[in-house]
PDB file of C-alpha atoms in Angstrom:
ATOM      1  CA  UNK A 543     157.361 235.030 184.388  1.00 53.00           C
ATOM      2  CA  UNK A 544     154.991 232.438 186.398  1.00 57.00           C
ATOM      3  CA  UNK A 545     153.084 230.393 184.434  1.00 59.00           C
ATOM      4  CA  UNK A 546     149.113 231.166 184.073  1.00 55.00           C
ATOM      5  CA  UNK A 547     147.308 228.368 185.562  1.00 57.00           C
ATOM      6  CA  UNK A 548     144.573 226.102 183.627  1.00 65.00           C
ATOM      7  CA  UNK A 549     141.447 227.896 182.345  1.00 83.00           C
ATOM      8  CA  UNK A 550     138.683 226.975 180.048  1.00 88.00           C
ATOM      9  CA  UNK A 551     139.173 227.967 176.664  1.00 92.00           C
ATOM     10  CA  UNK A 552     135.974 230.415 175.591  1.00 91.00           C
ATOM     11  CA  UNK A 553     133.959 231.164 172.770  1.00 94.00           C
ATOM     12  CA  UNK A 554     131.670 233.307 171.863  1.00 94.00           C
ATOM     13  CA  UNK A 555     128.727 233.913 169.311  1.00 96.00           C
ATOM     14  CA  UNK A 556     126.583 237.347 168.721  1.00 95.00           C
ATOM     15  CA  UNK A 557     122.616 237.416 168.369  1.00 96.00           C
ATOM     16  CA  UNK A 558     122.484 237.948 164.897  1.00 96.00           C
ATOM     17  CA  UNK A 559     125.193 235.009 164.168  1.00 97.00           C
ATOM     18  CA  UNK A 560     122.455 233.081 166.193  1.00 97.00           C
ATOM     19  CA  UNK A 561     119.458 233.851 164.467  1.00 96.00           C
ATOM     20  CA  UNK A 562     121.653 232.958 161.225  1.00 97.00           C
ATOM     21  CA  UNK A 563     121.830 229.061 162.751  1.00 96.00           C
ATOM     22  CA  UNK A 564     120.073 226.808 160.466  1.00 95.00           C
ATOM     23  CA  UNK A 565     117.737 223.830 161.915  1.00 94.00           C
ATOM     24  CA  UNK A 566     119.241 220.827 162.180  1.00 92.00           C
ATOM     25  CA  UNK A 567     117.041 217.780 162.455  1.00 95.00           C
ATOM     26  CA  UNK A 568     117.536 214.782 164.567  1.00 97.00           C
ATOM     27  CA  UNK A 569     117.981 210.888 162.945  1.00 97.00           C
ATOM     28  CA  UNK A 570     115.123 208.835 163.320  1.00 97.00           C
ATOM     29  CA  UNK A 571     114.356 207.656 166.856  1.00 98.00           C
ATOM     30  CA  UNK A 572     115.297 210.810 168.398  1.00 98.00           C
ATOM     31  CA  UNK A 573     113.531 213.339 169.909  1.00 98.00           C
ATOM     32  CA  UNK A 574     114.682 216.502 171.488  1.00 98.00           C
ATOM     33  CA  UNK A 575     113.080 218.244 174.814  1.00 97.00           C
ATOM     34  CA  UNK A 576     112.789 220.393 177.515  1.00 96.00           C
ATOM     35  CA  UNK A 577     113.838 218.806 181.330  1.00 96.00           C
ATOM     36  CA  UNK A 578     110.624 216.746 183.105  1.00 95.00           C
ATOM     37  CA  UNK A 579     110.247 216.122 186.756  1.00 95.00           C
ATOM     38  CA  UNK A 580     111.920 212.350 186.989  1.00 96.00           C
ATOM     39  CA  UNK A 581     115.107 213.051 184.418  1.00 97.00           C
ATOM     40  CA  UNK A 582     117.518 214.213 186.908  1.00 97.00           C
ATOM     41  CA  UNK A 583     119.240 211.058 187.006  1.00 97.00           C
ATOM     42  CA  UNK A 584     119.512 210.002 183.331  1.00 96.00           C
ATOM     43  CA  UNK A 585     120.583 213.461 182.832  1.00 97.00           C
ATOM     44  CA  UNK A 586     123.465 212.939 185.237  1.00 97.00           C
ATOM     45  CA  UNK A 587     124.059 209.685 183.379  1.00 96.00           C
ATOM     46  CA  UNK A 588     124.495 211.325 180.135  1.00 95.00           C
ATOM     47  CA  UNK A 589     127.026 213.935 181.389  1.00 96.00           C
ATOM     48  CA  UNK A 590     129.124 211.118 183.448  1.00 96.00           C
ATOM     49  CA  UNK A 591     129.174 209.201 180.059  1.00 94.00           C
ATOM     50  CA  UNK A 592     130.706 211.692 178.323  1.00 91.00           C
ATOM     51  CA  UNK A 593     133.132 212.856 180.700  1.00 89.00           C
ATOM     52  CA  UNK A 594     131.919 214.935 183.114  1.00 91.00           C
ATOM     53  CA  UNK A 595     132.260 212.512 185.982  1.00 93.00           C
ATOM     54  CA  UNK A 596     131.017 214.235 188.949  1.00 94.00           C
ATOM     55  CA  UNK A 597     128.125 214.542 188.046  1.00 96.00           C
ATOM     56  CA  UNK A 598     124.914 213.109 190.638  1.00 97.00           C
ATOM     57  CA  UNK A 599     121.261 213.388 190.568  1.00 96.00           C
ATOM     58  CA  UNK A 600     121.583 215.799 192.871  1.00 96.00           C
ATOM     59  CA  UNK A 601     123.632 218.772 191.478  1.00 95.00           C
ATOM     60  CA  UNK A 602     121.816 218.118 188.642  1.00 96.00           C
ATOM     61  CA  UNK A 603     118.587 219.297 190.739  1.00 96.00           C
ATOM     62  CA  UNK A 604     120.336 221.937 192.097  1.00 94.00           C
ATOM     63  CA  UNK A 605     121.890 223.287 188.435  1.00 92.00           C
ATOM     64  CA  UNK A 606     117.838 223.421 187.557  1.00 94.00           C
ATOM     65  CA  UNK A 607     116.830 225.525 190.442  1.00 93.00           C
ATOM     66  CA  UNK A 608     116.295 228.466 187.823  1.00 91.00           C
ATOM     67  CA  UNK A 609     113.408 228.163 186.391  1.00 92.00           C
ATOM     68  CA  UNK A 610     114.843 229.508 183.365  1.00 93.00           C
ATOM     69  CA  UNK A 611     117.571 227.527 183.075  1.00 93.00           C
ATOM     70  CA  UNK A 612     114.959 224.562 183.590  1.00 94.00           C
ATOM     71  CA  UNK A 613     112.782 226.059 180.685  1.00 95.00           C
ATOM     72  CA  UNK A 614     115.710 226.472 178.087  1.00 96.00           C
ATOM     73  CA  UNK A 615     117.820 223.544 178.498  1.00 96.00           C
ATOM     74  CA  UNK A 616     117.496 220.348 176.275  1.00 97.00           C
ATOM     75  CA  UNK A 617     118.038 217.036 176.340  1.00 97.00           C
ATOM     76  CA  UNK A 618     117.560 214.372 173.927  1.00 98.00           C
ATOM     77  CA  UNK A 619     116.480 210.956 173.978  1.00 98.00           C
ATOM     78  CA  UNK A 620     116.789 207.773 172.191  1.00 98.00           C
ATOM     79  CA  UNK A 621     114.863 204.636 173.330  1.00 96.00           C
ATOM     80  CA  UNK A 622     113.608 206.452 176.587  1.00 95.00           C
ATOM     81  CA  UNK A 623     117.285 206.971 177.168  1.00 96.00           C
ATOM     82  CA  UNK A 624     118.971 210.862 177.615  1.00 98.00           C
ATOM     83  CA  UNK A 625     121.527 210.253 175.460  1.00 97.00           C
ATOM     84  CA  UNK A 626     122.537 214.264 175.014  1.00 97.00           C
ATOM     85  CA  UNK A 627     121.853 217.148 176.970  1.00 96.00           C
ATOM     86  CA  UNK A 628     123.033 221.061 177.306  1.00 96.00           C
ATOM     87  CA  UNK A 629     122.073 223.329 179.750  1.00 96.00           C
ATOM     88  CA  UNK A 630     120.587 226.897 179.046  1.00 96.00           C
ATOM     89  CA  UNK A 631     122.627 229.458 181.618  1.00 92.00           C
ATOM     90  CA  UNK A 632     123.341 233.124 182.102  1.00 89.00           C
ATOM     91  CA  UNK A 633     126.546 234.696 183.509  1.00 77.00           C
ATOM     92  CA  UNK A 634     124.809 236.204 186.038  1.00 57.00           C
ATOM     93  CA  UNK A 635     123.571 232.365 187.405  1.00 47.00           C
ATOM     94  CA  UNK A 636     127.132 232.115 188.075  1.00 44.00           C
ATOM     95  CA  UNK A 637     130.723 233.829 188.021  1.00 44.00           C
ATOM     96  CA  UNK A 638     131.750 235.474 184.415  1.00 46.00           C
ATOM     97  CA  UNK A 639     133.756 233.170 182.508  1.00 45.00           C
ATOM     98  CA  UNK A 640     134.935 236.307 180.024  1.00 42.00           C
ATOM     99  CA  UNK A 641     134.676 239.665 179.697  1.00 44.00           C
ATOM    100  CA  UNK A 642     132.353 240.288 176.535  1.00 46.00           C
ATOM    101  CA  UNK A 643     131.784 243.942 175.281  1.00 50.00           C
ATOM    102  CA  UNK A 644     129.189 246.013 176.274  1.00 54.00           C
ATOM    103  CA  UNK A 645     127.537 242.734 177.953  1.00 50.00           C
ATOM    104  CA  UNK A 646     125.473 243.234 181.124  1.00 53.00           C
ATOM    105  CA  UNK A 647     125.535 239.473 183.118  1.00 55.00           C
ATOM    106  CA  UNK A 648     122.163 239.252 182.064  1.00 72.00           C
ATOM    107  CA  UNK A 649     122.559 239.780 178.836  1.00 87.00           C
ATOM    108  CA  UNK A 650     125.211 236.815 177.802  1.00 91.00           C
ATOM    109  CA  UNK A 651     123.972 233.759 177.765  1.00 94.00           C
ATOM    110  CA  UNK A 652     125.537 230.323 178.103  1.00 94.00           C
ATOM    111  CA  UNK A 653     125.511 226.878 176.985  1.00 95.00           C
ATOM    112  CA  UNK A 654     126.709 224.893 179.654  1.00 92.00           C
ATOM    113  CA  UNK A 655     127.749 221.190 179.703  1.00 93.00           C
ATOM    114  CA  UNK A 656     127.192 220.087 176.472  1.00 94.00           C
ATOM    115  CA  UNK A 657     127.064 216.273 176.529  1.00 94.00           C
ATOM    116  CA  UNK A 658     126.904 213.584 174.022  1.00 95.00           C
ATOM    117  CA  UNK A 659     126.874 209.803 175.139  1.00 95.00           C
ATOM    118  CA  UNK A 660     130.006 208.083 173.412  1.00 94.00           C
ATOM    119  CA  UNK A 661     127.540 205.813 171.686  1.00 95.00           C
ATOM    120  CA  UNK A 662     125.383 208.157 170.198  1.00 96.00           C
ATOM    121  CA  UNK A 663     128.423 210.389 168.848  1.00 93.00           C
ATOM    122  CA  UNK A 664     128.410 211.806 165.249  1.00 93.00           C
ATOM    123  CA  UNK A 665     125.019 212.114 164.941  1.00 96.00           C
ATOM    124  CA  UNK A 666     124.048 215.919 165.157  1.00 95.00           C
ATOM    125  CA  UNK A 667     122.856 215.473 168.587  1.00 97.00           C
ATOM    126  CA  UNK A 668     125.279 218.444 170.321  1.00 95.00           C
ATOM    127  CA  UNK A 669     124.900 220.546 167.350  1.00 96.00           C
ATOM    128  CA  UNK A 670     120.781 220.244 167.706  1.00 97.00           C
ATOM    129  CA  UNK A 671     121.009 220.881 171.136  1.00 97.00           C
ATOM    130  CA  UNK A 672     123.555 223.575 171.190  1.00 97.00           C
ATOM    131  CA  UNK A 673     121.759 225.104 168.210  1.00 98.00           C
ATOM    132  CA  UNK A 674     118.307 224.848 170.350  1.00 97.00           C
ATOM    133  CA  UNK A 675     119.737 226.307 173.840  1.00 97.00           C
ATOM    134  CA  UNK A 676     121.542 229.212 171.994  1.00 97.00           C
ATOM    135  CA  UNK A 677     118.269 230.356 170.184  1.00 98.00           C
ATOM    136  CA  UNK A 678     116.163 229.851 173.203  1.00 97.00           C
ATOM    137  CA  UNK A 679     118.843 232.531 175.323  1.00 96.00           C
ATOM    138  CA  UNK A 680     118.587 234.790 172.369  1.00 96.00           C
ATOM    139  CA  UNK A 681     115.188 234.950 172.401  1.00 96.00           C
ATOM    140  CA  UNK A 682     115.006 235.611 176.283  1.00 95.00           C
ATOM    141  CA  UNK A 683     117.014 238.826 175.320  1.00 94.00           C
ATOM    142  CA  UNK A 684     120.895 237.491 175.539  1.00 94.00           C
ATOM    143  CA  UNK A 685     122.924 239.672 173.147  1.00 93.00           C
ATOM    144  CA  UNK A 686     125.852 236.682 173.397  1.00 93.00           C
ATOM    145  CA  UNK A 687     125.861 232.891 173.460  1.00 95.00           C
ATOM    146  CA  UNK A 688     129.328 231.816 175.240  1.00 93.00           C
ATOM    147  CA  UNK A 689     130.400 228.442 176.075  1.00 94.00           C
ATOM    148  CA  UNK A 690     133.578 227.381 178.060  1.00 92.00           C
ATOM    149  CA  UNK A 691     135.344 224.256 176.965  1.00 93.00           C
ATOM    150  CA  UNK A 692     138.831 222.221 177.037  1.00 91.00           C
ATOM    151  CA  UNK A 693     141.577 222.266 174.775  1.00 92.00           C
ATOM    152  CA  UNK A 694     141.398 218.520 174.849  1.00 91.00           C
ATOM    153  CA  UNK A 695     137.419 218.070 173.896  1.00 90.00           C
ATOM    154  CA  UNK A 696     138.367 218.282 169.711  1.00 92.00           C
ATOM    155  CA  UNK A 697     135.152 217.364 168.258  1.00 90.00           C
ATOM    156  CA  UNK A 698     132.883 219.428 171.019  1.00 91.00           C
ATOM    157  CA  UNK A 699     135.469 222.170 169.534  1.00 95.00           C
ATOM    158  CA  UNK A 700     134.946 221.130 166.163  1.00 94.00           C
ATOM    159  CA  UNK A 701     131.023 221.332 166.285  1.00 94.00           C
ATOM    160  CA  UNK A 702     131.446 224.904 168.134  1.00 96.00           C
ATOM    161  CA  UNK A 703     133.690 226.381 165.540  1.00 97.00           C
ATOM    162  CA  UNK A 704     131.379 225.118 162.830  1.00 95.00           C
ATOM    163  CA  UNK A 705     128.056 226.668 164.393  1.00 96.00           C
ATOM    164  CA  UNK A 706     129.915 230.127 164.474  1.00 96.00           C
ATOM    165  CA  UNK A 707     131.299 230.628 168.003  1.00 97.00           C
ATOM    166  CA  UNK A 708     134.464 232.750 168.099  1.00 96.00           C
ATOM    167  CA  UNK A 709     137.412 232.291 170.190  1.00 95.00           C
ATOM    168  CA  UNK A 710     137.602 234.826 172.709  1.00 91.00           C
ATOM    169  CA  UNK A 711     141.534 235.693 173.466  1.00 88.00           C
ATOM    170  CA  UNK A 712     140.760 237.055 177.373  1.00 81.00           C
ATOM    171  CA  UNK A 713     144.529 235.960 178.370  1.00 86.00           C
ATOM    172  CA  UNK A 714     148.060 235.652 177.131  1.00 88.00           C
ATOM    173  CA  UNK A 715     148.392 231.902 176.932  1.00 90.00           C
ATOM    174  CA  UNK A 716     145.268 231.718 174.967  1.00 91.00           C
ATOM    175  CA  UNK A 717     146.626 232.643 171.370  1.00 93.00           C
ATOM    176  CA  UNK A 718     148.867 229.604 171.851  1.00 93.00           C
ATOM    177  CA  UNK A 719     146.800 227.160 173.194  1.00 93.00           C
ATOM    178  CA  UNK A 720     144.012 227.542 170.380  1.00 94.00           C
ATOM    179  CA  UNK A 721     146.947 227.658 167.761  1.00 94.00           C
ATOM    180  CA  UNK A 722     147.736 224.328 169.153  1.00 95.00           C
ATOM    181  CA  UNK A 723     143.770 223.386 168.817  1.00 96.00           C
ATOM    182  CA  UNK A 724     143.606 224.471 165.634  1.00 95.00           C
ATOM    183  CA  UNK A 725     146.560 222.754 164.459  1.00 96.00           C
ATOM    184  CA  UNK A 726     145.118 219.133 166.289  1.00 95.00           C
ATOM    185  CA  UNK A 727     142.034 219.783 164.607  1.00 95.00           C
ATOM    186  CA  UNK A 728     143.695 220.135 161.372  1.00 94.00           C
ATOM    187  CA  UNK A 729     145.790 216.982 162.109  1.00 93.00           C
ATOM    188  CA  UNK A 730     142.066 215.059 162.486  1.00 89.00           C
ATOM    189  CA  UNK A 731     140.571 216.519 159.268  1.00 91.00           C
ATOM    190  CA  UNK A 732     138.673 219.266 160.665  1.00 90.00           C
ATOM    191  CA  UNK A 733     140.909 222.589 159.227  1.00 87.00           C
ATOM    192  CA  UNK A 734     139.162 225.841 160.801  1.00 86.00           C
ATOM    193  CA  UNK A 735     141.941 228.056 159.580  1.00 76.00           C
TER     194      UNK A 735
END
């Protein structure tokens, strides 16, 4: 049998497991938003810090060509810094990450790039943000929040797990490769089992 190559773990979270979310509220100094004109680049900062290095100024225009994506992303700042930031998508902005029910494209929405400067870590910020971003999709009519995500990126995982999202088992390796997550998160202090 030939391997399966790489894919994105996924996860998943219903409407009413949305509207369920409780508020979280930001440490002092912080202040969440939606994008301005002028924060392309520190927005493309942010996501290089925390590991998404190929990120420019530039595709980060271009990801905010829809206006609603625009409207229902957030970012938040810290000293006139973006020190977190997650965009608001839709599968149908882009190619379906999973198959999901009785989900038209337009109906799942998607939180996409969650990012957390290493420095500002442990805080709440992803959690706010992620919180934020999911609500805002439900409330544009999205029946389903998904998010796609790395094996490797434990505490994004942990933070997802803990807001509700669902593991969505869409291929054979997958059952194995969250055991695996599940047993590293363990390992760290963070059981989900």
């Amino acid at each position: 049998m030939t391997p399966l190559p790489p894919k994105q773990l996924s996860m998943i979270m219903d409407a009413v497991a949305v509207a369920r979310l409780p508020d979280v509220s930001l440490p002092d100094g912080y202040a969440m938003r939606a994008y301005r004109h002028g924060d392309a680049a520190g927005w493309a900062g942010a996501l290089r810090e925390s590991g998404f290095e190929e990120w420019d100024e530039e595709q980060v225009l271009k990801f905010l060509k829809v206006a609603e994506r625009r409207e229902g992303s957030r970012l938040i700042e810290y000293d006139g810094q973006i020190v977190a930031a997650t965009f608001a998508s839709r599968i149908s902005y882009r190619p379906p990450m999973n198959p999901v029910g009785d989900c038209g494209p337009s109906e799942e929405g998607v939180l996409d790039y969650v990012a957390t400067h290493p420095d500002h870590r442990g805080k709440g910020l992803g959690r706010a943000a992620c919180t934020e971003v999911a609500r805002f999709l439900v409330g544009r009519g999205c029946k389903v929040v998904s998010l796609g995500t790395d094996d490797w990126r434990l505490p994004a995982i942990h933070i997802y797990l803990s807001l509700g999202f669902k593991p969505v088992m869409h291929r054979s390796d997958m059952p194995a490769r969250w055991a695996a997550v599940y047993e590293k998160l363990k390992e760290g202090g963070r059981d989900h089992t």
